[in-house]
Amino acid sequence: MNLYNLYGKKTKNKMEQEIDTNELGESIVRVLKGIYDPEIPVDIYELGLIYDVMVNTDYEVKILMTLTSPNCPVAESLPREVEEKVKTIENIKDVDVEITFDPPWSKDLMSEEAKLELGML
């Protein structure tokens, strides 16, 4: 599967089909910002749990994410929720969510917005 990082502008495949990665990336980020860690009142995107989002020319998405700890109580349900919600985006054909703990999550990965929300600034 050829994957393209969503932070580029447009990518062309062999048939010169264009994927507007900015628009698709914004749609995916909107969905991710609607998913919350049940123990922390901040969405998973702002928490820094999403490490990378990639899409190929067939609109198949791969999301590399982590959890706040390997023993996280939502270790099974959260990745499944991410997959199901991203699949609802128009034109997305498949979503693969991969969990990694390298690098391990730390508070440094949180956005300024998340830190402010949690009173850490």
CSV table of C-alpha atoms in Angstrom, one decimal, residues 4-113:
chain,number,residue,atom,x,y,z
A,4,TYR,CA,1.2,9.6,1.6
A,5,ASN,CA,1.6,11.8,4.6
A,6,LEU,CA,-1.4,14.1,4.9
A,7,TYR,CA,0.6,17.2,5.6
A,8,GLY,CA,1.6,17.7,2.0
A,9,LYS,CA,-0.4,19.7,-0.6
A,10,LYS,CA,-1.5,17.3,-3.4
A,11,THR,CA,-0.2,14.0,-4.5
A,12,LYS,CA,-0.7,12.4,-8.0
A,13,ASN,CA,-0.7,8.7,-8.6
A,14,LYS,CA,0.2,6.9,-11.8
A,15,MET,CA,-3.1,7.8,-13.4
A,16,GLU,CA,-2.7,11.5,-12.5
A,17,GLN,CA,-5.6,11.4,-10.0
A,18,GLU,CA,-5.2,14.1,-7.5
A,19,ILE,CA,-5.9,13.8,-3.8
A,20,ASP,CA,-6.4,17.0,-1.9
A,21,THR,CA,-4.5,15.9,1.2
A,22,ASN,CA,-5.1,19.2,3.0
A,23,GLU,CA,-8.9,18.9,2.7
A,24,LEU,CA,-8.9,15.2,3.6
A,25,GLY,CA,-6.4,15.8,6.5
A,26,GLU,CA,-8.6,18.6,7.9
A,27,SER,CA,-11.6,16.2,7.8
A,28,ILE,CA,-9.7,13.5,9.6
A,29,VAL,CA,-8.4,15.9,12.2
A,30,ARG,CA,-12.0,17.2,12.8
A,31,VAL,CA,-13.1,13.6,13.5
A,32,LEU,CA,-10.1,12.9,15.8
A,33,LYS,CA,-10.8,16.1,17.7
A,34,GLY,CA,-14.2,14.7,18.5
A,35,ILE,CA,-12.8,11.6,20.2
A,36,TYR,CA,-12.0,12.0,23.9
A,37,ASP,CA,-9.9,9.9,26.3
A,38,PRO,CA,-12.6,9.0,28.9
A,39,GLU,CA,-10.3,9.7,31.8
A,40,ILE,CA,-9.0,13.1,30.6
A,41,PRO,CA,-11.4,15.8,29.3
A,42,VAL,CA,-9.3,16.5,26.2
A,43,ASP,CA,-9.6,15.1,22.7
A,44,ILE,CA,-7.0,12.5,21.6
A,45,TYR,CA,-5.5,14.8,18.9
A,46,GLU,CA,-4.7,17.6,21.4
A,47,LEU,CA,-3.5,15.1,23.9
A,48,GLY,CA,-0.8,14.1,21.4
A,49,LEU,CA,-1.9,10.5,21.0
A,50,ILE,CA,-1.9,10.8,17.2
A,51,TYR,CA,1.6,10.4,15.9
A,52,ASP,CA,0.9,10.2,12.1
A,53,VAL,CA,-1.9,10.0,9.6
A,54,MET,CA,-1.3,8.7,6.1
A,55,VAL,CA,-3.5,8.1,3.1
A,56,ASN,CA,-2.9,6.3,-0.2
A,57,THR,CA,-4.4,7.1,-3.6
A,58,ASP,CA,-7.2,4.5,-2.9
A,59,TYR,CA,-8.4,6.6,0.1
A,60,GLU,CA,-7.1,4.0,2.5
A,61,VAL,CA,-6.0,5.6,5.8
A,62,LYS,CA,-3.4,4.5,8.2
A,63,ILE,CA,-3.2,6.1,11.7
A,64,LEU,CA,-0.3,5.7,14.0
A,65,MET,CA,-1.2,6.4,17.5
A,66,THR,CA,-0.3,5.7,21.1
A,67,LEU,CA,-2.1,5.5,24.4
A,68,THR,CA,-1.3,7.4,27.6
A,69,SER,CA,0.1,4.1,29.1
A,70,PRO,CA,0.3,0.4,28.0
A,71,ASN,CA,-2.2,-0.4,30.7
A,72,CYS,CA,-4.7,2.1,29.5
A,73,PRO,CA,-8.2,0.9,30.3
A,74,VAL,CA,-9.4,1.9,26.7
A,75,ALA,CA,-6.5,0.1,25.0
A,76,GLU,CA,-9.0,-2.1,23.0
A,77,SER,CA,-11.9,0.3,22.6
A,78,LEU,CA,-10.2,3.6,21.7
A,79,PRO,CA,-8.4,2.4,18.5
A,80,ARG,CA,-11.6,0.8,17.4
A,81,GLU,CA,-13.5,4.0,18.0
A,82,VAL,CA,-10.9,5.9,15.9
A,83,GLU,CA,-11.2,3.4,13.1
A,84,GLU,CA,-15.0,3.5,13.0
A,85,LYS,CA,-15.3,7.3,13.2
A,86,VAL,CA,-12.6,8.0,10.5
A,87,LYS,CA,-14.4,5.4,8.2
A,88,THR,CA,-17.5,7.6,8.3
A,89,ILE,CA,-15.6,10.3,6.3
A,90,GLU,CA,-16.8,10.5,2.7
A,91,ASN,CA,-14.6,8.6,0.2
A,92,ILE,CA,-12.5,6.8,2.9
A,93,LYS,CA,-12.5,3.2,1.9
A,94,ASP,CA,-10.5,1.6,4.8
A,95,VAL,CA,-8.8,2.6,8.0
A,96,ASP,CA,-5.9,0.9,9.7
A,97,VAL,CA,-5.1,2.0,13.3
A,98,GLU,CA,-1.7,0.9,14.6
A,99,ILE,CA,-0.8,1.4,18.2
A,100,THR,CA,2.8,2.1,19.2
A,101,PHE,CA,4.6,3.0,22.4
A,102,ASP,CA,7.7,4.2,20.7
A,103,PRO,CA,8.2,6.9,21.6
A,104,PRO,CA,6.2,6.6,24.8
A,105,TRP,CA,3.5,9.2,25.4
A,106,SER,CA,4.4,12.0,27.7
A,107,LYS,CA,2.8,15.3,28.7
A,108,ASP,CA,5.3,17.1,26.4
A,109,LEU,CA,3.3,15.7,23.4
A,110,MET,CA,0.2,17.6,24.5
A,111,SER,CA,-0.8,20.8,22.7
A,112,GLU,CA,-0.8,24.2,24.4
A,113,GLU,CA,-4.6,24.1,24.2
